[in-house]
Short mmCIF file of N, CA, C and O in Angstrom, two decimals:
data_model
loop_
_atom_site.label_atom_id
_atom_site.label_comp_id
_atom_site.label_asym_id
_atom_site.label_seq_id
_atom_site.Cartn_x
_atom_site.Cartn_y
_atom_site.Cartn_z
N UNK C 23 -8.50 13.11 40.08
CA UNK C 23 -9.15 14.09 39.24
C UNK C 23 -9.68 13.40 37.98
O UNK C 23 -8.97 12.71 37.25
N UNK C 24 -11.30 13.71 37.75
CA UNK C 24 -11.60 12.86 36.61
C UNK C 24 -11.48 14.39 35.61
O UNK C 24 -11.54 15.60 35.83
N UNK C 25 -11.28 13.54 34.49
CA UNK C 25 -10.81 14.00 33.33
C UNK C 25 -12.72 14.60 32.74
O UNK C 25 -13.73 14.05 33.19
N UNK C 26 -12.76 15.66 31.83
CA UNK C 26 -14.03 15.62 30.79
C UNK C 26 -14.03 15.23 30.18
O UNK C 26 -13.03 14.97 29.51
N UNK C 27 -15.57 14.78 29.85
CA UNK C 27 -15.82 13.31 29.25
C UNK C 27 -14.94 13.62 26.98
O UNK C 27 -14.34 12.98 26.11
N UNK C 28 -15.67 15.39 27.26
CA UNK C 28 -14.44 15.76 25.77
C UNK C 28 -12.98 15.69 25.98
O UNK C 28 -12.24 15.28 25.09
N UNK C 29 -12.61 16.02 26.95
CA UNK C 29 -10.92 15.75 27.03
C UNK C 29 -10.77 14.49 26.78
O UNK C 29 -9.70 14.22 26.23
N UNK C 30 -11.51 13.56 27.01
CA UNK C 30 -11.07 11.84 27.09
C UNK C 30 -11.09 11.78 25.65
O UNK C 30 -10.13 11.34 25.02
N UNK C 31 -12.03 12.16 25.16
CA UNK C 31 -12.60 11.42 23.62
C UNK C 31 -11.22 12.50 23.03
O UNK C 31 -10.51 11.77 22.35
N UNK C 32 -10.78 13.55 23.06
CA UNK C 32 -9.97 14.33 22.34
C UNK C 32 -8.39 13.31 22.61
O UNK C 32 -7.85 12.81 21.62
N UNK C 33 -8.06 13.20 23.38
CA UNK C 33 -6.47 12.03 24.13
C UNK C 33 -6.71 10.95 23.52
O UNK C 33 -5.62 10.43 23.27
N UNK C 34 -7.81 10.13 23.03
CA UNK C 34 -8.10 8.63 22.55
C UNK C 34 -7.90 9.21 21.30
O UNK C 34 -6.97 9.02 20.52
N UNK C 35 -8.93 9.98 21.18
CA UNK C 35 -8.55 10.14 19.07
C UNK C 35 -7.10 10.98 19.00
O UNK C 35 -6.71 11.19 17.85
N UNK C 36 -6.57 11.30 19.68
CA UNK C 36 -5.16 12.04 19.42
C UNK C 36 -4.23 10.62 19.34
O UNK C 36 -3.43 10.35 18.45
N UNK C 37 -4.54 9.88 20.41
CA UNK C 37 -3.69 8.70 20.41
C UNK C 37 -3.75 7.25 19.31
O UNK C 37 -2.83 6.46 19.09
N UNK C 38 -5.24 7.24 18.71
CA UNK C 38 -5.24 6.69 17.51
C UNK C 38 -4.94 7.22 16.61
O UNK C 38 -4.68 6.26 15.88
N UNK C 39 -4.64 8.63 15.68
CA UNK C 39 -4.10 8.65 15.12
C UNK C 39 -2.68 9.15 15.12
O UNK C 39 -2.14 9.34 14.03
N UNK C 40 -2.06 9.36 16.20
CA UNK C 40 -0.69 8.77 16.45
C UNK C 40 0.05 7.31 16.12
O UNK C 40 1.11 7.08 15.55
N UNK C 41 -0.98 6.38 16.75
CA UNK C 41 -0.84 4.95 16.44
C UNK C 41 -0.69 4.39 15.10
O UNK C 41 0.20 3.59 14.79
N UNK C 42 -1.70 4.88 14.21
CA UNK C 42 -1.69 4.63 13.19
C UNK C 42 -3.25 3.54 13.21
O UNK C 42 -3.34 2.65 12.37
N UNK C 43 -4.30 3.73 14.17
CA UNK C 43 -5.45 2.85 14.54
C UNK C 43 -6.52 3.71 14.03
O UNK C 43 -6.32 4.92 14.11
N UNK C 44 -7.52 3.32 13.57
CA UNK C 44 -8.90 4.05 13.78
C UNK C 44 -9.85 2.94 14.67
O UNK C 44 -9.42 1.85 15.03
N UNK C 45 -10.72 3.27 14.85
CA UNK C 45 -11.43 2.59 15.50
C UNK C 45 -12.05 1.68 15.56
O UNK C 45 -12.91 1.36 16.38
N UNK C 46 -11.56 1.03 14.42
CA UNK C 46 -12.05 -0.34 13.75
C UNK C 46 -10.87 -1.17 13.79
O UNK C 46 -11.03 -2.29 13.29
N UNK C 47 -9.89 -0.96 14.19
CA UNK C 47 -8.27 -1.70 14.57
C UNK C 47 -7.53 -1.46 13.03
O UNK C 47 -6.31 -1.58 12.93
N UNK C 48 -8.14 -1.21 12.16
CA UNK C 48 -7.39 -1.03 11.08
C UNK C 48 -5.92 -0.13 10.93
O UNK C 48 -6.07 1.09 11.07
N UNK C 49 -4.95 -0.45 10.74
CA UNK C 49 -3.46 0.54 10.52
C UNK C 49 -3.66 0.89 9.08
O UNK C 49 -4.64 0.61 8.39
N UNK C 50 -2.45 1.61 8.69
CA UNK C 50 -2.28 1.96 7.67
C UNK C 50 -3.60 3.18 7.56
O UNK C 50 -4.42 3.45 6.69
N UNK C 51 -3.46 3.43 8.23
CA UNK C 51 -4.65 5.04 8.14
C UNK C 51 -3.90 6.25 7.26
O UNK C 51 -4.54 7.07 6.61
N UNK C 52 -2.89 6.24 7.30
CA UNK C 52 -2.09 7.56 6.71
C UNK C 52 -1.51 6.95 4.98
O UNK C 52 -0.32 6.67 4.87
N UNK C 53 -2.15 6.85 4.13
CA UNK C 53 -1.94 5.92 3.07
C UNK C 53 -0.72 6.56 2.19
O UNK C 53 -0.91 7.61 1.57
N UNK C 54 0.80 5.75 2.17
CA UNK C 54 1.48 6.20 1.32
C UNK C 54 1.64 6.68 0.41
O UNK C 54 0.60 6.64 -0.24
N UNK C 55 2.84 7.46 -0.39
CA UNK C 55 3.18 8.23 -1.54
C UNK C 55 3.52 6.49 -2.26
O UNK C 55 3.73 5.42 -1.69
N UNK C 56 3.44 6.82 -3.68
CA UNK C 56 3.86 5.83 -4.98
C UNK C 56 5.50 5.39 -4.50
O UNK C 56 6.13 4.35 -4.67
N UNK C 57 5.82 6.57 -3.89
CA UNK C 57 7.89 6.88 -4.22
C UNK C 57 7.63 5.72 -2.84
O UNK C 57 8.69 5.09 -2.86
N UNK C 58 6.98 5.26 -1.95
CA UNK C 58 7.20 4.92 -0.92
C UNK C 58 7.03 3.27 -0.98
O UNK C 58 7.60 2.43 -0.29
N UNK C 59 5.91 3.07 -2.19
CA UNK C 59 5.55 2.05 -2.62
C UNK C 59 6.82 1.78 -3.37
O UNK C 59 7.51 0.80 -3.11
N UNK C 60 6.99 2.28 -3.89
CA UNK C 60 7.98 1.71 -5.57
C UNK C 60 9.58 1.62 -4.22
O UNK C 60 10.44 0.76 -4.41
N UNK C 61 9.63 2.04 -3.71
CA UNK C 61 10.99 1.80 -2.64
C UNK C 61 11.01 0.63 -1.94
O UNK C 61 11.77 -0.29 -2.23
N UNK C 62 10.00 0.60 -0.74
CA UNK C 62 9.28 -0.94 0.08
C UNK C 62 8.71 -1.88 -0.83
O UNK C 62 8.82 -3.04 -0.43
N UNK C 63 8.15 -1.72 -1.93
CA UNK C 63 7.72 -3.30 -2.43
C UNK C 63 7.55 -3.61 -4.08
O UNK C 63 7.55 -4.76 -4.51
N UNK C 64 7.43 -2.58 -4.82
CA UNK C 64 7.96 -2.53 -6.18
C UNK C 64 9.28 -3.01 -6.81
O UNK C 64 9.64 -3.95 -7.52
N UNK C 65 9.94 -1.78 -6.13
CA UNK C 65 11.26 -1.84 -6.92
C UNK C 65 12.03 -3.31 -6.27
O UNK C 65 12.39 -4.18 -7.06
N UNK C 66 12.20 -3.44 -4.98
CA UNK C 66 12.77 -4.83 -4.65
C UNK C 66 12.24 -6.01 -4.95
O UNK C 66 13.01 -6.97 -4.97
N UNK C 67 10.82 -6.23 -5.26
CA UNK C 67 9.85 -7.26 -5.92
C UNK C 67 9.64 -7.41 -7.29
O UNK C 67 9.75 -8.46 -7.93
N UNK C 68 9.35 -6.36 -7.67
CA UNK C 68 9.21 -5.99 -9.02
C UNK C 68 9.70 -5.59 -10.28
O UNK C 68 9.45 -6.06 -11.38
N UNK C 69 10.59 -4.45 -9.90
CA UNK C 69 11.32 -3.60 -11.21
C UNK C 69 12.38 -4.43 -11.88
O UNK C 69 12.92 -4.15 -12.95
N UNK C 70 12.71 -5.92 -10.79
CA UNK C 70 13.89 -6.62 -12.15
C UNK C 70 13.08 -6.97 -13.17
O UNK C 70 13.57 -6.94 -14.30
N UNK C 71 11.90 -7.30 -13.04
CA UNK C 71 11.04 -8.18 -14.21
C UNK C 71 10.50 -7.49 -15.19
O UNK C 71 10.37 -7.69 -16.39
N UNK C 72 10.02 -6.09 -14.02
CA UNK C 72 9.35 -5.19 -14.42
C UNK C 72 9.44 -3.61 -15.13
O UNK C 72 8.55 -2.93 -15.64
N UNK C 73 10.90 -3.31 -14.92
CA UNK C 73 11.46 -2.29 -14.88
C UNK C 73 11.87 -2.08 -16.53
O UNK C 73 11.49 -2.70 -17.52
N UNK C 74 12.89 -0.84 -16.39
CA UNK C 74 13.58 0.15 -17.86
C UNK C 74 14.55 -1.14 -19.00
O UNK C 74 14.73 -1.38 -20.20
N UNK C 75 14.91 -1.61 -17.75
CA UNK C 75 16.03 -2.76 -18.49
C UNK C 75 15.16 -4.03 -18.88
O UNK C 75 15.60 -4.44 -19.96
N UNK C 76 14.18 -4.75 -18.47
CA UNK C 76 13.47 -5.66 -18.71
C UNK C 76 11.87 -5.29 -18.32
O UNK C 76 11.48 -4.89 -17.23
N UNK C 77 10.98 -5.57 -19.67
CA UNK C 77 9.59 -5.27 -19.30
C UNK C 77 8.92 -6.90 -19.46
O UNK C 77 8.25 -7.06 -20.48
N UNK C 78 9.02 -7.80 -18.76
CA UNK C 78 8.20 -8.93 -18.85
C UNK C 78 6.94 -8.54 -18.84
O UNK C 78 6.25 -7.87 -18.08
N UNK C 79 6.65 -9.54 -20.61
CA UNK C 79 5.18 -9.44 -20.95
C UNK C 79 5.00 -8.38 -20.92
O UNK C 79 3.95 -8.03 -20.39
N UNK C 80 5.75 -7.55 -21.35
CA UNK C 80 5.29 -5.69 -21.79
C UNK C 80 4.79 -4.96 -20.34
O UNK C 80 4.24 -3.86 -20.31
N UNK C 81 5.04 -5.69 -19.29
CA UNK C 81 4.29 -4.76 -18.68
C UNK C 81 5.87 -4.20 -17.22
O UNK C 81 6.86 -4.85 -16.88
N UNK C 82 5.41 -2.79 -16.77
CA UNK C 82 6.16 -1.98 -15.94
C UNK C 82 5.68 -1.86 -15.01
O UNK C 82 4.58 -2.40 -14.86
N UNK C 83 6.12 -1.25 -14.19
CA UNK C 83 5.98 -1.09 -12.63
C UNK C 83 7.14 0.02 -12.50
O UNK C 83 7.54 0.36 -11.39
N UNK C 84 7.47 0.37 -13.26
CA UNK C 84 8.77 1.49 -12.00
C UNK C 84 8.86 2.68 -12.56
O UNK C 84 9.86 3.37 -12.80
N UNK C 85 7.05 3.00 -12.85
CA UNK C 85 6.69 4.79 -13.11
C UNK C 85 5.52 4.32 -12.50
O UNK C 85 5.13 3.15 -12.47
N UNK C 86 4.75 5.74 -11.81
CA UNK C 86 3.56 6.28 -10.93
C UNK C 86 2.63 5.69 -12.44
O UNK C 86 2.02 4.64 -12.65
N UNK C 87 2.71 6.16 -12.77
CA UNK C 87 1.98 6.26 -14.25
C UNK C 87 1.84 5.03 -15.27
O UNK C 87 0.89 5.21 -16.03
N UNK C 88 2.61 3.67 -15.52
CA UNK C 88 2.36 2.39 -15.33
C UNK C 88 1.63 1.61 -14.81
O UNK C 88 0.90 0.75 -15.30
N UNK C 89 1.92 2.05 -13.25
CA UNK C 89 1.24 1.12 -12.32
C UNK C 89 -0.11 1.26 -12.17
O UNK C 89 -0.94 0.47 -11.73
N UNK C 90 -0.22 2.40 -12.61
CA UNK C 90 -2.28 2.97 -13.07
C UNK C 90 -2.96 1.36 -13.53
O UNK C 90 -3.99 0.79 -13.17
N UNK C 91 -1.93 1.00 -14.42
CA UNK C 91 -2.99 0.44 -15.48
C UNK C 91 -2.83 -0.65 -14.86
O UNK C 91 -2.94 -1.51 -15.73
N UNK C 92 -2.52 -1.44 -13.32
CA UNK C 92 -2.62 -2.63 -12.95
C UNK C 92 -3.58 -2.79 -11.29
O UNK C 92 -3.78 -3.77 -10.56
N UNK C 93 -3.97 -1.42 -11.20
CA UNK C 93 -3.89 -0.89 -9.63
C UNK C 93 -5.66 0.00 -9.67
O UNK C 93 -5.87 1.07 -10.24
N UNK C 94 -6.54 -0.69 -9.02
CA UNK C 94 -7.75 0.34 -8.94
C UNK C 94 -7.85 0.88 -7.86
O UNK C 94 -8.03 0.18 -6.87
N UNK C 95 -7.74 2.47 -7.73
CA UNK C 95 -7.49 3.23 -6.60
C UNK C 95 -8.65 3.20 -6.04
O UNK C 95 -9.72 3.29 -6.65
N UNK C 96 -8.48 3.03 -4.46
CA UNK C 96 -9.81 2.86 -3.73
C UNK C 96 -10.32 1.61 -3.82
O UNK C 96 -11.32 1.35 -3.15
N UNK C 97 -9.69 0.56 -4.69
CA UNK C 97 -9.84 -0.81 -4.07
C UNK C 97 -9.09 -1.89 -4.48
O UNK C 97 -9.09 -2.76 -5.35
N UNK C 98 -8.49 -1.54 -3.61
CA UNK C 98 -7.33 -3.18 -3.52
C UNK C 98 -7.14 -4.27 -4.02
O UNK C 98 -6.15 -4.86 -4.47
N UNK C 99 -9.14 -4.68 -3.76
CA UNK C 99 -9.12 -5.84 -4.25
C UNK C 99 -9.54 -6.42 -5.22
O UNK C 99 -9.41 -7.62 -5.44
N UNK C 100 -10.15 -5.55 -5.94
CA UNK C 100 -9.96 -5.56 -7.55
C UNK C 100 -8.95 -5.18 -8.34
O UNK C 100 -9.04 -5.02 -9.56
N UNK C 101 -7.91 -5.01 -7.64
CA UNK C 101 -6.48 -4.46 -8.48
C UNK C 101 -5.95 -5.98 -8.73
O UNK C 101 -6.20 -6.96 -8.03
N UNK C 102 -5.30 -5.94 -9.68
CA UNK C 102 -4.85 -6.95 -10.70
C UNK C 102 -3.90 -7.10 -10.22
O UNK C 102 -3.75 -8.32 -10.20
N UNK C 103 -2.88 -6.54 -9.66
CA UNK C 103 -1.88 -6.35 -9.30
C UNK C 103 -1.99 -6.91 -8.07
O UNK C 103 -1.38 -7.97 -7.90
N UNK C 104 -2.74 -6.37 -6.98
CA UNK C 104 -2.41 -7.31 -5.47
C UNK C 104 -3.07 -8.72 -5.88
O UNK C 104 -2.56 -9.73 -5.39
N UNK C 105 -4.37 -8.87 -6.92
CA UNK C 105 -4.70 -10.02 -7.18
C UNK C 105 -3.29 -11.18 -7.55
O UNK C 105 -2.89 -12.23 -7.03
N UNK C 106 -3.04 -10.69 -8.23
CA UNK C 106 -1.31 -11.70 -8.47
C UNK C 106 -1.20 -11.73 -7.60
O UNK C 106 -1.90 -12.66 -7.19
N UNK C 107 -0.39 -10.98 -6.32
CA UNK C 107 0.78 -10.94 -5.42
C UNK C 107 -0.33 -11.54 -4.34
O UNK C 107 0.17 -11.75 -3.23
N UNK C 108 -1.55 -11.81 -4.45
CA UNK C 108 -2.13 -12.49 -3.41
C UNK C 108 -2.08 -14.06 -3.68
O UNK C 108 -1.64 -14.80 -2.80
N UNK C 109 -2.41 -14.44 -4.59
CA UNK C 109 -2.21 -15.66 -5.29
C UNK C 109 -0.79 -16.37 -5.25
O UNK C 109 -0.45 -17.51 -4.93
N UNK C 110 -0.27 -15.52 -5.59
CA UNK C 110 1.23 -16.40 -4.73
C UNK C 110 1.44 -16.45 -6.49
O UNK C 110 2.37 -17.24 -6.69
N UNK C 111 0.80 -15.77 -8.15
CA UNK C 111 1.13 -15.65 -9.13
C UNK C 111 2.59 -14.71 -9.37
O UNK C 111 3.32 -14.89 -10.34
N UNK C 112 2.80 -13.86 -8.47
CA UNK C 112 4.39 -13.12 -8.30
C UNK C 112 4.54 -12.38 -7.31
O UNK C 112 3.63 -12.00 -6.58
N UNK C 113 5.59 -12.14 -7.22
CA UNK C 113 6.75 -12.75 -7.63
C UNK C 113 6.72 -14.35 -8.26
O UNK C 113 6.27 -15.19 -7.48
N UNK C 114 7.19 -14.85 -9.68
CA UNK C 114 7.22 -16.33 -9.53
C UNK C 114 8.48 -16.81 -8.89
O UNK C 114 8.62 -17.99 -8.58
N UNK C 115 9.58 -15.74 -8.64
CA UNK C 115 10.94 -16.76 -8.28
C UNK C 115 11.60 -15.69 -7.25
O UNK C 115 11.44 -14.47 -7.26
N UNK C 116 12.35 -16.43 -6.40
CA UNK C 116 12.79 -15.38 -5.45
C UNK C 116 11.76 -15.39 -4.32
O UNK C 116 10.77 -16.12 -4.23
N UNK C 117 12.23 -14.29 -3.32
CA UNK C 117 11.47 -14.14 -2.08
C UNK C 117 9.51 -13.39 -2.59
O UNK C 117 9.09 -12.50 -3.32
N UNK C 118 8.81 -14.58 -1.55
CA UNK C 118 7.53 -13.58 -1.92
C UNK C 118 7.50 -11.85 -1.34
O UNK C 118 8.53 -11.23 -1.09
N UNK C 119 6.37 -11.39 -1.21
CA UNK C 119 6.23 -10.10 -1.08
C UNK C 119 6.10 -10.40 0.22
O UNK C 119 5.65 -11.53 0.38
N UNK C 120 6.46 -9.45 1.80
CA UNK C 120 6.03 -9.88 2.98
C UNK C 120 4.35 -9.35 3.52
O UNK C 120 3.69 -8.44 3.02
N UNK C 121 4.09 -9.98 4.34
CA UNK C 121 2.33 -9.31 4.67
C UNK C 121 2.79 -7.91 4.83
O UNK C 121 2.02 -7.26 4.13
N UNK C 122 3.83 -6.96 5.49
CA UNK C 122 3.97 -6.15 5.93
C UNK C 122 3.72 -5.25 4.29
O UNK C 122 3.02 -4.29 3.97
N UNK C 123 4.73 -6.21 3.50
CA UNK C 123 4.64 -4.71 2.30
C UNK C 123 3.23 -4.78 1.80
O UNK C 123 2.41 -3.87 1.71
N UNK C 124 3.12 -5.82 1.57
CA UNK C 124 1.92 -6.60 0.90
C UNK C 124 0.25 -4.94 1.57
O UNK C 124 -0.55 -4.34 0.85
N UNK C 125 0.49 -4.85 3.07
CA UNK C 125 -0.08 -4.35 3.22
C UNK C 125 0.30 -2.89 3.18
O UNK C 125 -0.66 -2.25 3.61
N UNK C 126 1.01 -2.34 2.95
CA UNK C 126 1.55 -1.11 2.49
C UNK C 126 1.29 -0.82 0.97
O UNK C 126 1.06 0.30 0.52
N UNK C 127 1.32 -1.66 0.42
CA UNK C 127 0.69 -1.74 -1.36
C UNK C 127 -0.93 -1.29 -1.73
O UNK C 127 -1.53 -0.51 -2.47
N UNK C 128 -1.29 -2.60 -0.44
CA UNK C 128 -2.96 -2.44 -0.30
C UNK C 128 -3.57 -1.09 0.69
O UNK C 128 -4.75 -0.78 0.86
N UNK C 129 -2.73 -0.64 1.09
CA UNK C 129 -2.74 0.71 2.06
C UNK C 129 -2.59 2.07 1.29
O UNK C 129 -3.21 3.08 1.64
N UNK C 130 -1.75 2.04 0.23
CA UNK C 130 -2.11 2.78 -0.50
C UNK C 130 -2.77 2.86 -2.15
O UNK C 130 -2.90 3.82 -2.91
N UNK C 131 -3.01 1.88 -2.24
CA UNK C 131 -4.07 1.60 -3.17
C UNK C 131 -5.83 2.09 -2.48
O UNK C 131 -6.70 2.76 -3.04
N UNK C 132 -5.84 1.54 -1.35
CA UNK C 132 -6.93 1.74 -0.35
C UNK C 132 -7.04 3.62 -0.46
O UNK C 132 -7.94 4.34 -0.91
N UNK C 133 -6.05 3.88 0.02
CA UNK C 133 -6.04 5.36 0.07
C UNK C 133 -6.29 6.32 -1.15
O UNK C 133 -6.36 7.52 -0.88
N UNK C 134 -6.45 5.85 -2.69
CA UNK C 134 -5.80 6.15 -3.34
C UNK C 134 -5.40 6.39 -4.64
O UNK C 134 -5.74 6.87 -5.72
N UNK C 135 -4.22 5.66 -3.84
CA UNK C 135 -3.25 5.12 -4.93
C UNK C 135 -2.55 6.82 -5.24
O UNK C 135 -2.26 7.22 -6.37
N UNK C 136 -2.41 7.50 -4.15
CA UNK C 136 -1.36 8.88 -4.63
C UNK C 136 -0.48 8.73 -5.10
O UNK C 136 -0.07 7.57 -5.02
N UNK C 137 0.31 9.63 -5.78
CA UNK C 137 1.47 9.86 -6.09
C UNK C 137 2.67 10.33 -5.50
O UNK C 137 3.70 10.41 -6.17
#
């Protein structure tokens, strides 16, 4: 039994965004909350340096509202912020950031940058 040619196209796009694919192979389609960021790659990367108890070089990371001023929503790659963490500028000590968070950062910056 062949399938209609709309049933097919409706099962493929049901199943890419299940996947987390659009049609360009890209993931990260569903772009994270801040709380999700600051959990996966902030707070374990960031908030010792960056955080309530220590602000190196005045600057924070562990409020929605901080991270504004390092982060251009809707593009990644003018954010100052993945610019460092791409550069291999920080973390300076300790484990780097992994591609995985790395792209969860840039996933919702891409998206963004919600709260």
């Amino acid at each position: 039994m062949m399938l209609p040619k709309k049933s097919l196209k409706r099962i493929l796009l049901s199943a890419m965004v299940l996947s987390g694919t659009t049609a360009f192979g890209d993931t990260n389609v569903v772009a994270a909350g801040y709380q999700e960021v600051l959990n996966q790659v902030l707070g374990p990367s960031c908030v010792g340096c960056h955080g309530p108890r220590r602000a190196s070089k005045g600057v924070r990371l562990d409020s929605y509202e901080a991270v504004q001023a390092y982060i251009t929503p809707g593009n990644a790659a003018s954010s100052l912020l993945v610019q460092l963490i791409e550069s291999g500028t920080m973390p300076p000590n300790g484990q780097p950031i992994s591609a995985e968070n790395l792209e969860l950062l840039k996933g919702w910056i891409e998206g963004g940058a919600a709260q």
